[in-house]
Amino acid sequence: MREKLFEKILLLCALSAVTALFLIALFIFYEGLPLIFRIGPANFLFSSNWAPTRGHFGILPMIVGSLQVTVLALILGGTLGLACAMFLAEFAPRWSVRILKPLIELLAGIPSVVYGFIGVLVLVPLIRRTLGGPGFSVLAAGIILGIMILPTVIAISLDALNAVPLSYKEGSLAVGATRWQTLYRLTLPAAKSGIIASLILAMGRAIGETMAVIMVAGNALIIPKSPLEPVRTLTSNIALEMGYASGTHQEALFATGVVLFIIVALLNTFALLALRKKV
Amino acid sequence: MNEKITIQNLSVTADGKSILANINLTILEHEIFSIIGPAHSGKTTLLRTINRLIETQPGFSRTGKLLLDGKDVLNWDIETLRRRVGLIFATPIPLPGTIFDNIAYGPRLKGIRNKRKLTEIVEHTLRAAFLWDEVKDRLDTSALRLSGGQQQRLCIARTLALDPEVVMMDEPCSGLDPISTAQIEDAMRQLKNRYTFILVTNNVKQAARVSDRVAFFLAGQLIEVNSAEIIFTRPADKRTDDYISGRIG
Amino acid sequence: MKRRPLTIQRLVWFLLALLTLFTLTILFFIIGYITAKGVPTLTPEFLFGMPERMGKEGGILPTIVATIYLALLAIVIATPLGVGTAVYLTEYTRESALTRIIRFGADALAGVPSIIFGLFGFILFVIYLKMGWSILAGSLTLAVMILPTIIRTSEEAIRTVPYAYREVSYSLGGTKSQTILNVVLPNALPGILTGIILGLGRSVAETAAVIFTAGSSLRMPRSIFDPARTMAVHFYILAREGISMPRAYGTALLLIISILVINAFAYILLFRLTRRFR
């Protein structure tokens, strides 16, 4: 019957996302896992020697690099984003929010390569002149990524703050608290899980970002000791060398992809769990 | 007159709760049959069981037999059944679109594409619903701009467009002004010869005005069914009497 | 000494407003900078000309064509799958293990980094399925990337269609498929279109997934099996290799304008959507 056919077709469509996800995981792991097991996960993850053409596959510098850059981005972008979300939720006049929100979402539409470009032209020289070092650094990457995660942090935190029931806030105001006190003592704690979710999601975005980071981070194969030193992240590693890698080298890049995939998957799972815990 | 709808030992439950218990009822052709009773008596559920609309809700189950023209409704092709037995809801629900499109929707689904035929149907049903004069110049305008009473008459016309044999109305005049109410009642009287009407209403006076026979439902049970005259003057059951005189409601 | 709460609030207000203003300044700075430096390059010769000397001179027409092909094909592939998923989730199922799996797939897909999509598209479409670097490989990869967005917005749009409309259609003798095609989807259209447009914007901006699947050939693509370089990829190469700064700015500006226009469309559609049900 036509109805049954229609339903079956729709079911097939519905399974496409899960199938795609499965295929992605399958292929990445299929191409990348063998190498990890051949040289041993401990060697892969904890060695600092990355020289794929000579058979050395240690990605520790990249893992550390990704973490450093991401944490910095979270500190910068998270606080700035939260500040904006608080302003939009509690203090900005209603009419302005309708203009400001789309504008901030525009930040999300700017391609990452453009961010990287501006970073190279403006931020990197600025850092070099004022703080020293080559300019291409953890700091530069952290700042650029911090800006890039702003829309995520703002949007989700704003939703979380707005989801706090009006009655809570009115109750607080009714006993004479100021709006700031209400926000600080009541709304923020109530929206905690949503805000944390936004930060975790932003973290996932930051770790996964490639193009902008490549352009401003310097991509040196070291474990940076200061934010002014250049750094290479997991994503940059893959993107930079994929163009000319073959054989074992290519396997190693897929292996890097495996590690990245797992990290992001874990982060997103935590974020989803945090989002499920409502007010 | 023939039996149009026969209901035997019908019981309906939803999510385990009993909504209708052991209903036995017949509805005759070309009569206006009213179902009265307080809220949550199962009246709406009965209508939705007749046209099997209740099957779109998960969690329901039914036992017993329900026959249309002698054939169990479960054996009817469900789309044919729903065209044969039309349902008009309590709140008028025009579909977003023009007045013409609203009425042509049903026939189009059935496969009627001929523009002339559709126009005929639109005019014919709008006249039957006493709406033609008010909207004949603006069939291409949005149906959402009509008043409540006009929208409800539109919904009646929309149902009539499928040439049903039974028209079920679920509290069609709730929230409507007296003039629209009177028009709808007039339509029922005029169209009785062509259709069978089942009217669910909370308005006892309306039931007294238009019905041939009346059934009184209370908490999912059929308490009494008889001619309108008897129900409203010498009801057999005390509960019927209480409801009609407003002592319960 | 306890400071008065109102004073604290005023301070906080200023601080937060300042920070928000700062955020906006960043946005305007980026757009302004690119615009100022890029406008001189946006000439008809640039927009409609062919690149010469690997992009050092000449125009960027092939990249514009490539971007359009790639984005449109990605939409064509992703929309039926996404809308179909949304319809299935809302119309045919109740919350169950199956729906949770479907939703998990969509949510998880949304979080995958673009470079992983690049690796995936490369190994599956370019290598295993032997499509080579091609618009087709790129579009398929992009389609998977934007699928979650379309599913999410379509589902929301479908849910806002009042249930009563469906009941009306059923009671007029409509089948489920007829009801979906004639009542539900047309009324959900503005929301669905918004999702499509957002997906379009994402496809235009994407670089990492595209460069490893569609390649970076500057030749004018003639079919979907040809490799192609999109504007975003072209911009990246120009900027990183330092090939031509003016053209880099011009390409960036064109990119930003395209995305702004696309986003604006999405917003106008959203406005019209909320107006309908007022």
mmCIF file of N, CA and C in Angstrom, chain A residues 88-143:
data_model
loop_
_atom_site.group_PDB
_atom_site.id
_atom_site.type_symbol
_atom_site.label_atom_id
_atom_site.label_comp_id
_atom_site.label_asym_id
_atom_site.label_seq_id
_atom_site.Cartn_x
_atom_site.Cartn_y
_atom_site.Cartn_z
ATOM 1 N N LEU A 88 22.319 40.731 28.156
ATOM 2 C CA LEU A 88 21.147 40.586 27.301
ATOM 3 C C LEU A 88 19.948 40.050 28.068
ATOM 4 N N ALA A 89 20.214 39.183 29.043
ATOM 5 C CA ALA A 89 19.095 38.559 29.752
ATOM 6 C C ALA A 89 18.454 39.512 30.741
ATOM 7 N N GLU A 90 19.270 40.299 31.430
ATOM 8 C CA GLU A 90 18.730 41.052 32.562
ATOM 9 C C GLU A 90 18.756 42.553 32.435
ATOM 10 N N PHE A 91 19.719 43.072 31.680
ATOM 11 C CA PHE A 91 19.899 44.521 31.768
ATOM 12 C C PHE A 91 19.632 45.279 30.483
ATOM 13 N N ALA A 92 19.689 44.596 29.390
ATOM 14 C CA ALA A 92 19.499 45.328 28.138
ATOM 15 C C ALA A 92 18.020 45.593 27.918
ATOM 16 N N PRO A 93 17.677 46.755 27.402
ATOM 17 C CA PRO A 93 16.267 47.038 27.103
ATOM 18 C C PRO A 93 15.751 46.078 26.041
ATOM 19 N N ARG A 94 14.441 45.729 26.137
ATOM 20 C CA ARG A 94 13.875 44.695 25.277
ATOM 21 C C ARG A 94 14.147 44.942 23.803
ATOM 22 N N TRP A 95 13.964 46.193 23.376
ATOM 23 C CA TRP A 95 14.082 46.451 21.945
ATOM 24 C C TRP A 95 15.496 46.188 21.442
ATOM 25 N N SER A 96 16.466 46.476 22.293
ATOM 26 C CA SER A 96 17.840 46.302 21.847
ATOM 27 C C SER A 96 18.201 44.830 21.683
ATOM 28 N N VAL A 97 17.554 43.990 22.507
ATOM 29 C CA VAL A 97 17.895 42.566 22.418
ATOM 30 C C VAL A 97 17.549 42.021 21.042
ATOM 31 N N ARG A 98 16.452 42.521 20.482
ATOM 32 C CA ARG A 98 16.048 41.998 19.184
ATOM 33 C C ARG A 98 17.037 42.363 18.086
ATOM 34 N N ILE A 99 17.803 43.432 18.308
ATOM 35 C CA ILE A 99 18.830 43.775 17.329
ATOM 36 C C ILE A 99 20.129 43.072 17.680
ATOM 37 N N LEU A 100 20.458 43.072 18.966
ATOM 38 C CA LEU A 100 21.756 42.555 19.389
ATOM 39 C C LEU A 100 21.893 41.060 19.143
ATOM 40 N N LYS A 101 20.813 40.333 19.408
ATOM 41 C CA LYS A 101 20.939 38.880 19.266
ATOM 42 C C LYS A 101 21.298 38.459 17.839
ATOM 43 N N PRO A 102 20.586 38.953 16.832
ATOM 44 C CA PRO A 102 20.976 38.570 15.471
ATOM 45 C C PRO A 102 22.392 39.003 15.137
ATOM 46 N N LEU A 103 22.788 40.177 15.639
ATOM 47 C CA LEU A 103 24.136 40.646 15.343
ATOM 48 C C LEU A 103 25.176 39.681 15.896
ATOM 49 N N ILE A 104 24.942 39.231 17.102
ATOM 50 C CA ILE A 104 25.909 38.315 17.706
ATOM 51 C C ILE A 104 25.906 36.992 16.962
ATOM 52 N N GLU A 105 24.716 36.598 16.497
ATOM 53 C CA GLU A 105 24.686 35.360 15.730
ATOM 54 C C GLU A 105 25.429 35.506 14.412
ATOM 55 N N LEU A 106 25.556 36.746 13.956
ATOM 56 C CA LEU A 106 26.321 36.999 12.742
ATOM 57 C C LEU A 106 27.775 36.600 12.926
ATOM 58 N N LEU A 107 28.259 36.782 14.159
ATOM 59 C CA LEU A 107 29.631 36.373 14.458
ATOM 60 C C LEU A 107 29.828 34.906 14.119
ATOM 61 N N ALA A 108 28.784 34.122 14.283
ATOM 62 C CA ALA A 108 28.900 32.692 14.028
ATOM 63 C C ALA A 108 28.964 32.396 12.549
ATOM 64 N N GLY A 109 28.510 33.341 11.746
ATOM 65 C CA GLY A 109 28.463 33.066 10.315
ATOM 66 C C GLY A 109 29.774 33.375 9.607
ATOM 67 N N ILE A 110 30.631 34.144 10.262
ATOM 68 C CA ILE A 110 31.880 34.513 9.608
ATOM 69 C C ILE A 110 32.759 33.274 9.493
ATOM 70 N N PRO A 111 33.272 33.014 8.296
ATOM 71 C CA PRO A 111 34.053 31.803 8.103
ATOM 72 C C PRO A 111 35.296 31.801 8.987
ATOM 73 N N SER A 112 35.690 30.634 9.397
ATOM 74 C CA SER A 112 36.836 30.542 10.293
ATOM 75 C C SER A 112 38.110 31.044 9.625
ATOM 76 N N VAL A 113 38.197 30.864 8.320
ATOM 77 C CA VAL A 113 39.400 31.348 7.637
ATOM 78 C C VAL A 113 39.509 32.860 7.722
ATOM 79 N N VAL A 114 38.380 33.541 7.734
ATOM 80 C CA VAL A 114 38.430 35.000 7.847
ATOM 81 C C VAL A 114 38.930 35.391 9.228
ATOM 82 N N TYR A 115 38.451 34.686 10.235
ATOM 83 C CA TYR A 115 38.972 34.938 11.579
ATOM 84 C C TYR A 115 40.482 34.753 11.617
ATOM 85 N N GLY A 116 40.926 33.664 11.005
ATOM 86 C CA GLY A 116 42.360 33.404 11.002
ATOM 87 C C GLY A 116 43.116 34.516 10.293
ATOM 88 N N PHE A 117 42.552 34.974 9.226
ATOM 89 C CA PHE A 117 43.167 36.024 8.431
ATOM 90 C C PHE A 117 43.339 37.288 9.247
ATOM 91 N N ILE A 118 42.262 37.709 9.861
ATOM 92 C CA ILE A 118 42.323 38.906 10.710
ATOM 93 C C ILE A 118 43.333 38.680 11.834
ATOM 94 N N GLY A 119 43.323 37.468 12.335
ATOM 95 C CA GLY A 119 44.281 37.161 13.388
ATOM 96 C C GLY A 119 45.707 37.383 12.924
ATOM 97 N N VAL A 120 46.020 36.904 11.736
ATOM 98 C CA VAL A 120 47.378 37.047 11.211
ATOM 99 C C VAL A 120 47.712 38.510 10.957
ATOM 100 N N LEU A 121 46.755 39.229 10.413
ATOM 101 C CA LEU A 121 47.055 40.603 10.025
ATOM 102 C C LEU A 121 47.086 41.571 11.196
ATOM 103 N N VAL A 122 46.248 41.311 12.176
ATOM 104 C CA VAL A 122 46.094 42.302 13.242
ATOM 105 C C VAL A 122 46.637 41.797 14.571
ATOM 106 N N LEU A 123 46.181 40.602 14.954
ATOM 107 C CA LEU A 123 46.470 40.133 16.299
ATOM 108 C C LEU A 123 47.924 39.711 16.467
ATOM 109 N N VAL A 124 48.405 38.936 15.524
ATOM 110 C CA VAL A 124 49.771 38.405 15.653
ATOM 111 C C VAL A 124 50.816 39.521 15.740
ATOM 112 N N PRO A 125 50.790 40.492 14.834
ATOM 113 C CA PRO A 125 51.762 41.590 14.973
ATOM 114 C C PRO A 125 51.601 42.348 16.291
ATOM 115 N N LEU A 126 50.331 42.487 16.701
ATOM 116 C CA LEU A 126 50.071 43.208 17.947
ATOM 117 C C LEU A 126 50.736 42.514 19.120
ATOM 118 N N ILE A 127 50.597 41.215 19.168
ATOM 119 C CA ILE A 127 51.212 40.458 20.257
ATOM 120 C C ILE A 127 52.736 40.553 20.167
ATOM 121 N N ARG A 128 53.208 40.445 18.945
ATOM 122 C CA ARG A 128 54.675 40.486 18.773
ATOM 123 C C ARG A 128 55.238 41.810 19.246
ATOM 124 N N ARG A 129 54.507 42.880 18.908
ATOM 125 C CA ARG A 129 55.027 44.211 19.278
ATOM 126 C C ARG A 129 54.905 44.460 20.766
ATOM 127 N N THR A 130 53.779 44.107 21.359
ATOM 128 C CA THR A 130 53.576 44.493 22.746
ATOM 129 C C THR A 130 54.098 43.471 23.744
ATOM 130 N N LEU A 131 54.009 42.177 23.402
ATOM 131 C CA LEU A 131 54.399 41.191 24.406
ATOM 132 C C LEU A 131 55.635 40.395 24.031
ATOM 133 N N GLY A 132 56.079 40.539 22.811
ATOM 134 C CA GLY A 132 57.277 39.809 22.403
ATOM 135 C C GLY A 132 56.961 38.434 21.847
ATOM 136 N N GLY A 133 57.992 37.743 21.482
ATOM 137 C CA GLY A 133 57.794 36.429 20.889
ATOM 138 C C GLY A 133 57.419 36.558 19.423
ATOM 139 N N PRO A 134 57.263 35.450 18.773
ATOM 140 C CA PRO A 134 56.969 35.532 17.335
ATOM 141 C C PRO A 134 55.565 36.030 17.010
ATOM 142 N N GLY A 135 54.729 36.127 18.002
ATOM 143 C CA GLY A 135 53.366 36.562 17.704
ATOM 144 C C GLY A 135 52.447 35.397 17.420
ATOM 145 N N PHE A 136 52.949 34.470 16.621
ATOM 146 C CA PHE A 136 52.181 33.246 16.383
ATOM 147 C C PHE A 136 52.288 32.410 17.646
ATOM 148 N N SER A 137 51.211 32.297 18.352
ATOM 149 C CA SER A 137 51.349 31.767 19.709
ATOM 150 C C SER A 137 50.059 31.168 20.229
ATOM 151 N N VAL A 138 50.213 30.548 21.382
ATOM 152 C CA VAL A 138 49.047 30.015 22.099
ATOM 153 C C VAL A 138 48.070 31.158 22.360
ATOM 154 N N LEU A 139 48.619 32.301 22.738
ATOM 155 C CA LEU A 139 47.775 33.441 23.065
ATOM 156 C C LEU A 139 46.927 33.853 21.866
ATOM 157 N N ALA A 140 47.609 33.966 20.717
ATOM 158 C CA ALA A 140 46.870 34.387 19.527
ATOM 159 C C ALA A 140 45.745 33.402 19.226
ATOM 160 N N ALA A 141 46.078 32.122 19.248
ATOM 161 C CA ALA A 141 45.063 31.111 18.956
ATOM 162 C C ALA A 141 43.951 31.152 19.990
ATOM 163 N N GLY A 142 44.338 31.321 21.251
ATOM 164 C CA GLY A 142 43.333 31.359 22.310
ATOM 165 C C GLY A 142 42.373 32.520 22.135
ATOM 166 N N ILE A 143 42.931 33.672 21.771
ATOM 167 C CA ILE A 143 42.066 34.838 21.596
ATOM 168 C C ILE A 143 41.111 34.633 20.425
#
